[in-house]
JSON list of C-alpha atoms in Angstrom, two decimals:
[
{"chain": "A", "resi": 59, "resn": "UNK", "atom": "CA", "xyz": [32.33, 70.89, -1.50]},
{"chain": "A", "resi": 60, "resn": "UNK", "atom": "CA", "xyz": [30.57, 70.60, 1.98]},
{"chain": "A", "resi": 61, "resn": "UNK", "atom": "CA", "xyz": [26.89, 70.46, 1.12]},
{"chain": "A", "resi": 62, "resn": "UNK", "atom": "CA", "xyz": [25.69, 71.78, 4.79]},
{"chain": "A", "resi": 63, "resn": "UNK", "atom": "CA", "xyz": [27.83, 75.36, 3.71]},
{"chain": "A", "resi": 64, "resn": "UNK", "atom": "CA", "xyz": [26.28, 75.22, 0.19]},
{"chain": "A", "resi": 65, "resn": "UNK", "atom": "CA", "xyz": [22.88, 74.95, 1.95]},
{"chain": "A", "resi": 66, "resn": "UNK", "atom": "CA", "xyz": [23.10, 77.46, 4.37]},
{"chain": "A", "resi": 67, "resn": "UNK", "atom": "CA", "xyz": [23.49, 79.91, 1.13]},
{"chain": "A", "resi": 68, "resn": "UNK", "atom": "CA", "xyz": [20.90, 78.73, -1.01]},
{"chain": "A", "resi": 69, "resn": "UNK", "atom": "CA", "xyz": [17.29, 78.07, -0.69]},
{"chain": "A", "resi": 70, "resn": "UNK", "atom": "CA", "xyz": [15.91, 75.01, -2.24]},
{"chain": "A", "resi": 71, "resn": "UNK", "atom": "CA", "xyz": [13.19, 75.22, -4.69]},
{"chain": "A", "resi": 72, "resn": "UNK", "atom": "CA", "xyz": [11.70, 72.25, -6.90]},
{"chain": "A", "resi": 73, "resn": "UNK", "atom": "CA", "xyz": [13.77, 70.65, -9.78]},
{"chain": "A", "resi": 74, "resn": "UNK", "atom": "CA", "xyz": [12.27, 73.16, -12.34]},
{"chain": "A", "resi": 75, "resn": "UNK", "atom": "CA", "xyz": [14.52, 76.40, -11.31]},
{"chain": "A", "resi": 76, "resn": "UNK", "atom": "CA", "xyz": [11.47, 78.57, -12.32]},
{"chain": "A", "resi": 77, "resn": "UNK", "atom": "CA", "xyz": [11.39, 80.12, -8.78]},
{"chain": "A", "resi": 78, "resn": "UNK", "atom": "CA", "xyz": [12.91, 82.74, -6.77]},
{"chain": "A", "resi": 79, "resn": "UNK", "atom": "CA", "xyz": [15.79, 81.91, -5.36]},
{"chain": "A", "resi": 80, "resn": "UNK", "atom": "CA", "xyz": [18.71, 83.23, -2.87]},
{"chain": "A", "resi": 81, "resn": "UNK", "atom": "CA", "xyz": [21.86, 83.42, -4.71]},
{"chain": "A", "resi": 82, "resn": "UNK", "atom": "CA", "xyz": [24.55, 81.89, -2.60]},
{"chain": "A", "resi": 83, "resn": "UNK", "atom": "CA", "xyz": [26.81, 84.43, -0.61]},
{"chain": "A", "resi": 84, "resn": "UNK", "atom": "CA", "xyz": [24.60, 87.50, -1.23]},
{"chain": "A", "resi": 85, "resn": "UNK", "atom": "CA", "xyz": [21.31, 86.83, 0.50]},
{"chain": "A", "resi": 86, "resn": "UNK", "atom": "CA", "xyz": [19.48, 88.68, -2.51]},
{"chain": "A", "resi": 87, "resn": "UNK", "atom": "CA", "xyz": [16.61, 87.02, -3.89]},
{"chain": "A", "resi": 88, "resn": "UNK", "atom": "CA", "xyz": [16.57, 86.94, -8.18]},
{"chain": "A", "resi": 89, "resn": "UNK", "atom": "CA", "xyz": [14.16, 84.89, -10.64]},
{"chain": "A", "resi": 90, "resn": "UNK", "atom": "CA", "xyz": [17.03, 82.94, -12.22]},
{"chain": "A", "resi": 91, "resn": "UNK", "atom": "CA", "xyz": [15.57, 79.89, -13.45]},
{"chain": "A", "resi": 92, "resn": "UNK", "atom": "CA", "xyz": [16.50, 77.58, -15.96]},
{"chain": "A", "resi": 93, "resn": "UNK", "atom": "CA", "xyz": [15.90, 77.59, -19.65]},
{"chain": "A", "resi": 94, "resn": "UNK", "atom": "CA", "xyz": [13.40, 74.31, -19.55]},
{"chain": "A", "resi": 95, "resn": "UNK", "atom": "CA", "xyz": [10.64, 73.95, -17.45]},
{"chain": "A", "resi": 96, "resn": "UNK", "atom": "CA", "xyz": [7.02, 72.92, -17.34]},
{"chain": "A", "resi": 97, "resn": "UNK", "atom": "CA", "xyz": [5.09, 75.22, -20.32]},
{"chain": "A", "resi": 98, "resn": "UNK", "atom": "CA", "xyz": [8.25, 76.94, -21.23]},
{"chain": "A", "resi": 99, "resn": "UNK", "atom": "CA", "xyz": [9.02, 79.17, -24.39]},
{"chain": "A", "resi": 100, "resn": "UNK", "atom": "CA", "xyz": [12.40, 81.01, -23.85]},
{"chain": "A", "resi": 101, "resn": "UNK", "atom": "CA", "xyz": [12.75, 83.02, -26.00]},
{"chain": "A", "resi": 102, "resn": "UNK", "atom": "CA", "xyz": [16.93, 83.67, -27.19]},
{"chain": "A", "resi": 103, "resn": "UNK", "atom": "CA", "xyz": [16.37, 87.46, -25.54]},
{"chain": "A", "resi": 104, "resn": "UNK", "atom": "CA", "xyz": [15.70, 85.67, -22.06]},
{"chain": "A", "resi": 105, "resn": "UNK", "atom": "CA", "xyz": [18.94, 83.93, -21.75]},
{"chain": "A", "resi": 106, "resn": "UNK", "atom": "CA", "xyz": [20.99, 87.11, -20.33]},
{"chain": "A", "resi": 107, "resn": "UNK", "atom": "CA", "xyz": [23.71, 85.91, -19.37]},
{"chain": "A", "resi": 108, "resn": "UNK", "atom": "CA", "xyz": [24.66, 84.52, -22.54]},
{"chain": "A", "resi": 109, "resn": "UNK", "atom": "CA", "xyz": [24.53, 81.08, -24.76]},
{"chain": "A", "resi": 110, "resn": "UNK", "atom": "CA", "xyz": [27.80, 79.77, -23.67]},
{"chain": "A", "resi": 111, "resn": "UNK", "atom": "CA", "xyz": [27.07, 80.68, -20.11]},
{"chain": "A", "resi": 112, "resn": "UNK", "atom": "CA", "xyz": [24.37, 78.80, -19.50]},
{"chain": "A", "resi": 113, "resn": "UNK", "atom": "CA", "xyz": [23.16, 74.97, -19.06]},
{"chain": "A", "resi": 114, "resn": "UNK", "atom": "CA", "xyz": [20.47, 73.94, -21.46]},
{"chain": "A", "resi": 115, "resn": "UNK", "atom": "CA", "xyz": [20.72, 70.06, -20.00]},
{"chain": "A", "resi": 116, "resn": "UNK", "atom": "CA", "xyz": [22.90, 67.88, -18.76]},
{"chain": "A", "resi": 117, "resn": "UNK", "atom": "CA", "xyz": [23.46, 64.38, -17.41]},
{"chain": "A", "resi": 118, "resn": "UNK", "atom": "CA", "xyz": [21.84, 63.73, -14.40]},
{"chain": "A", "resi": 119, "resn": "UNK", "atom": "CA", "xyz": [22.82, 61.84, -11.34]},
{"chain": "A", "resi": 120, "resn": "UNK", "atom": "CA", "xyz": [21.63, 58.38, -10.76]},
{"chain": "A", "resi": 121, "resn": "UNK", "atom": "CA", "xyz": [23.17, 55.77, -8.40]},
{"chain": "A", "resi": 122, "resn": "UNK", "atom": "CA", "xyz": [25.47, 52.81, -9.95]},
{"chain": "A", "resi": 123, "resn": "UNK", "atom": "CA", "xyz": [23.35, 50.73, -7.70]},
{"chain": "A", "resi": 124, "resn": "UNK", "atom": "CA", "xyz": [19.90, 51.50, -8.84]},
{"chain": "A", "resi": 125, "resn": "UNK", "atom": "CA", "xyz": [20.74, 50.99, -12.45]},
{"chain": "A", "resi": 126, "resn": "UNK", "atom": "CA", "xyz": [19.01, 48.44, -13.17]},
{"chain": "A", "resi": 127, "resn": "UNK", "atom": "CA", "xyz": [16.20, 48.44, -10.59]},
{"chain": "A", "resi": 128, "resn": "UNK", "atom": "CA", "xyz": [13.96, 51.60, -11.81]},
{"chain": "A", "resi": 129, "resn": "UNK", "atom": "CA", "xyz": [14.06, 52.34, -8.01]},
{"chain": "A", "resi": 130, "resn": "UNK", "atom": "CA", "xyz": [16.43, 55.33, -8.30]},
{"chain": "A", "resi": 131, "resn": "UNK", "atom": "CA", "xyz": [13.94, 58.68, -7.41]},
{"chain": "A", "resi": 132, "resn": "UNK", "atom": "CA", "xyz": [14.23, 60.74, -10.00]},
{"chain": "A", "resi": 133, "resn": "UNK", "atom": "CA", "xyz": [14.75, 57.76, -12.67]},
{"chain": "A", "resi": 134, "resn": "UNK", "atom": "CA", "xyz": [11.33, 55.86, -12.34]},
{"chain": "A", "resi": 135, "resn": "UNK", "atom": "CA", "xyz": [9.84, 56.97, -15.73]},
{"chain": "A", "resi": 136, "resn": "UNK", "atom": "CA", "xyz": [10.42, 57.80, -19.32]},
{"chain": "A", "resi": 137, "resn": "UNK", "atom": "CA", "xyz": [12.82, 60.43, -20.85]},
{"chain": "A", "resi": 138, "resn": "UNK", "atom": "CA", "xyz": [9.20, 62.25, -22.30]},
{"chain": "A", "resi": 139, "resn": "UNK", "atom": "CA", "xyz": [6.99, 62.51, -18.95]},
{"chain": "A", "resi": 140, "resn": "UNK", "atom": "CA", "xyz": [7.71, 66.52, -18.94]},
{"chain": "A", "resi": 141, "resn": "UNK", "atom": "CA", "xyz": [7.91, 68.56, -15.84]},
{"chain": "A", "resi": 142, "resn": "UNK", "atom": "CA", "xyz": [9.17, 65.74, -13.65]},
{"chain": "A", "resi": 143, "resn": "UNK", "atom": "CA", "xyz": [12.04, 65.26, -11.31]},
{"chain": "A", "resi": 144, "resn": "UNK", "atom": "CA", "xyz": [13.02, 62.37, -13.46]},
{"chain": "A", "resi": 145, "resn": "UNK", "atom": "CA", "xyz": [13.98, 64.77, -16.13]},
{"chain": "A", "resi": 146, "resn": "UNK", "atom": "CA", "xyz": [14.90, 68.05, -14.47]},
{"chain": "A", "resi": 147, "resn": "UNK", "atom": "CA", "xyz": [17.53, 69.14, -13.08]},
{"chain": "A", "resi": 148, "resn": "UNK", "atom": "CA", "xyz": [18.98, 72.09, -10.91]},
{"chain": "A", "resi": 149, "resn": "UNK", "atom": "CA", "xyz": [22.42, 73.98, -9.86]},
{"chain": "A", "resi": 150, "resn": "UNK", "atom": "CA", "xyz": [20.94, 74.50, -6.24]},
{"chain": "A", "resi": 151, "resn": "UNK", "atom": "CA", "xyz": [23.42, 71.58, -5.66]},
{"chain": "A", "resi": 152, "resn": "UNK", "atom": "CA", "xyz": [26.34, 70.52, -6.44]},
{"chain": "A", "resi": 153, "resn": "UNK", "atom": "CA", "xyz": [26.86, 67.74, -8.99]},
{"chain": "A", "resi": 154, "resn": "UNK", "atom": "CA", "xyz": [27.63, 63.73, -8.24]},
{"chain": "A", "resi": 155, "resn": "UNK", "atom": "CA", "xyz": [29.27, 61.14, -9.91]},
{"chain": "A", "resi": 156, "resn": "UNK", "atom": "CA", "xyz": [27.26, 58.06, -10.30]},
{"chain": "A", "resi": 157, "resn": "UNK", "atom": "CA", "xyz": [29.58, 56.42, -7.98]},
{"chain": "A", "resi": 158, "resn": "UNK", "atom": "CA", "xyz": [28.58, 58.12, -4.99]},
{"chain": "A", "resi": 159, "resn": "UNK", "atom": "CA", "xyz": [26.00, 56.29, -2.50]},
{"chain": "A", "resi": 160, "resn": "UNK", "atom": "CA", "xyz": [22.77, 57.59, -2.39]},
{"chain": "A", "resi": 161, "resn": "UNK", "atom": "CA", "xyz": [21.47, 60.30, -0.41]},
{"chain": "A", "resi": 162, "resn": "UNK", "atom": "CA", "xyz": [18.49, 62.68, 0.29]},
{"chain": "A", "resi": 163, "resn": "UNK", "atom": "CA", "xyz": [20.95, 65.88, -0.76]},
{"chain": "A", "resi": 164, "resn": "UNK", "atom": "CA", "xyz": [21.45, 64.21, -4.12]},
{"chain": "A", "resi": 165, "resn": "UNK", "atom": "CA", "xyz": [17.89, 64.32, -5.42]},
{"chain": "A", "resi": 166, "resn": "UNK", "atom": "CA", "xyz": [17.93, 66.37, -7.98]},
{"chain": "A", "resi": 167, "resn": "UNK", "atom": "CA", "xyz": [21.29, 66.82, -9.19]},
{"chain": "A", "resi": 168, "resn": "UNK", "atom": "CA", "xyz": [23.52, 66.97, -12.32]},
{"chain": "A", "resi": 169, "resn": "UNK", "atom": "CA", "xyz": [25.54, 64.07, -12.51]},
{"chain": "A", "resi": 170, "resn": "UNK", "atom": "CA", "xyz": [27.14, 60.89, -14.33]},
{"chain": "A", "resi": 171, "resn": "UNK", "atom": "CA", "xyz": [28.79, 57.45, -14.41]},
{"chain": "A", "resi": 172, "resn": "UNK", "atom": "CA", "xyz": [32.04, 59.09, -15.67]},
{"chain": "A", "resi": 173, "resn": "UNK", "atom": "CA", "xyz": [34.65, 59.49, -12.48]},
{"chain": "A", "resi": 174, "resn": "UNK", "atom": "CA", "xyz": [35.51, 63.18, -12.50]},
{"chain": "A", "resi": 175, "resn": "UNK", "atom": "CA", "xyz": [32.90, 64.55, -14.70]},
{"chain": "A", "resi": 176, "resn": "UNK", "atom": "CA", "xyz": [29.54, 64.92, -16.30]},
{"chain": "A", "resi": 177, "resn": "UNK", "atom": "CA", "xyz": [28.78, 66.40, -19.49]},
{"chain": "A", "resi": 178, "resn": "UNK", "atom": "CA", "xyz": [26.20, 69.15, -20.23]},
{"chain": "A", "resi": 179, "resn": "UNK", "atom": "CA", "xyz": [25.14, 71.18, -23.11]},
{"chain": "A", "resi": 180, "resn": "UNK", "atom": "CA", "xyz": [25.30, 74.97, -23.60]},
{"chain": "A", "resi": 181, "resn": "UNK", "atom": "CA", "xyz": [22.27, 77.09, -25.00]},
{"chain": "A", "resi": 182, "resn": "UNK", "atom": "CA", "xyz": [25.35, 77.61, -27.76]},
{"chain": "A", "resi": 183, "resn": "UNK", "atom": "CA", "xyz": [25.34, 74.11, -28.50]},
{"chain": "A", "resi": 184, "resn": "UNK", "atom": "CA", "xyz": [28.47, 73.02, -26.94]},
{"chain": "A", "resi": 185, "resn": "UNK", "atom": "CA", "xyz": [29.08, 70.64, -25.53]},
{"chain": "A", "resi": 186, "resn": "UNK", "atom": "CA", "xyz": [31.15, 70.75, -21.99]},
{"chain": "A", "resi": 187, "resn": "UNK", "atom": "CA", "xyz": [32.74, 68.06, -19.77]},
{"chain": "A", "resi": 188, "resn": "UNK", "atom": "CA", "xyz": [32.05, 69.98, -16.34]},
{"chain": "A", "resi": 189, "resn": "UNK", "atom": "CA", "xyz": [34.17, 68.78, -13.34]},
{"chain": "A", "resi": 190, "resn": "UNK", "atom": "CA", "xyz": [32.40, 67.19, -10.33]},
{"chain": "A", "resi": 191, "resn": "UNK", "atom": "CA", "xyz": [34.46, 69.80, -8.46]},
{"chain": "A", "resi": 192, "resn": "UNK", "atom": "CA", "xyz": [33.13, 72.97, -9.32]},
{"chain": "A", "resi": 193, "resn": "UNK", "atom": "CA", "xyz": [32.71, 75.54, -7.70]},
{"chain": "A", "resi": 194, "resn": "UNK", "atom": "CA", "xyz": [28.94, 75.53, -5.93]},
{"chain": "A", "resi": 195, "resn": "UNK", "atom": "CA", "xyz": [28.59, 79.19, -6.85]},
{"chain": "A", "resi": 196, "resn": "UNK", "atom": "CA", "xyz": [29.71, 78.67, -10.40]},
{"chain": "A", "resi": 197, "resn": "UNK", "atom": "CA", "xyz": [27.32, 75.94, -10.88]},
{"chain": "A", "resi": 198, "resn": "UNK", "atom": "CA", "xyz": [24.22, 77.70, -9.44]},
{"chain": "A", "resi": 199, "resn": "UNK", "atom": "CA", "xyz": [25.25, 80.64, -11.70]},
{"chain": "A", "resi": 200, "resn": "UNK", "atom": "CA", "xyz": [25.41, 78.35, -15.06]},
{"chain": "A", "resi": 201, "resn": "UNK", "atom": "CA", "xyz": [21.69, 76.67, -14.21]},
{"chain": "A", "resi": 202, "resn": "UNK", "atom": "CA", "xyz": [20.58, 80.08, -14.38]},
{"chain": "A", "resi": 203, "resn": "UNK", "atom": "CA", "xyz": [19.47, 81.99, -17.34]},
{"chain": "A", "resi": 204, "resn": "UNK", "atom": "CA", "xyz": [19.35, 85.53, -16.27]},
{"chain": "A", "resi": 205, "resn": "UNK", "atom": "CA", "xyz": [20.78, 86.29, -12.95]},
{"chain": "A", "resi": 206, "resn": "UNK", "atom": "CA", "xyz": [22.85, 89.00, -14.97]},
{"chain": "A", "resi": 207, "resn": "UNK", "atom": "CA", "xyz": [26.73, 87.10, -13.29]},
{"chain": "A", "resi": 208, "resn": "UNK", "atom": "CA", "xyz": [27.51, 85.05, -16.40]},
{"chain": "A", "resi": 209, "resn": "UNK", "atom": "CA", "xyz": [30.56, 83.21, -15.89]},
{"chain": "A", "resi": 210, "resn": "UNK", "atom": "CA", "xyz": [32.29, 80.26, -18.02]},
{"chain": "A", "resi": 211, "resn": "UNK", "atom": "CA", "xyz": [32.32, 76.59, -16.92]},
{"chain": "A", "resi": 212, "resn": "UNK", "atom": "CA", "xyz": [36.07, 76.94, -17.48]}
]
């Protein structure tokens, strides 16, 4: 999808989701957030718009090229640092495959080495191979743990 269109409907807030935000194509402002996020304790009652309808984490985009180099930003330290961009993620953008070359817009995202996919785990406990295709709105809506619009990753 055309990342300048997904902008223009979305505000950008930091990798931890636990802000305001605009949901895309309605211009009204909700607390989504995620379900991890520095000092959090969700509680089961919290996740509204159900287990299988929302991301508890996921693989996380990194450049092919930055592998091995611990240059990568949001890859420079360990998987335990906490509240980090290095181990948060967001829906405010779209996902990328590994494969694709490094930009500013893909800070932050859900991604993979796989070539049409990355995988990410449900508050259920499922796990889902999610399409680097879909939908920007769909994707913003399963980061989110109670904007109250569940709606399936299939």
């Amino acid at each position: 999808s055309d990342f300048s269109n997904l902008q223009a409907g979305m505000l950008t807030v930091s990798g931890s989701l636990n802000a305001p935000q605009v949901v895309m194509n309605t211009g009204s402002t909700v607390a989504t957030g995620g379900v991890i996020f520095a000092g959090s304790a969700v509680p089961p009652a919290a996740i509204r718009d159900g287990f299988s309808n929302t991301y508890l984490f996921g693989e996380k985009y990194v450049p092919m090229t930055q592998y091995q180099t611990g240059a990568a930003l949001g890859d420079q330290q360990c998987a335990y640092v906490g509240d980090s961009s290095d181990t948060l993620r967001g829906g405010q953008r779209p996902p990328a495959s590994d494969s694709t070359v490094w930009s500013a817009e893909l800070e932050g995202v859900f991604g993979g080495p796989h070539p049409v996919s990355y995988n990410a785990a449900m508050c259920d406990g499922s796990v889902r191979s999610i399409g680097f295709d879909i939908s920007a709105r769909i994707h913003f809506l399963l980061a989110c743990r109670a904007d109250r619009q569940p709606v399936s990753p299939d």
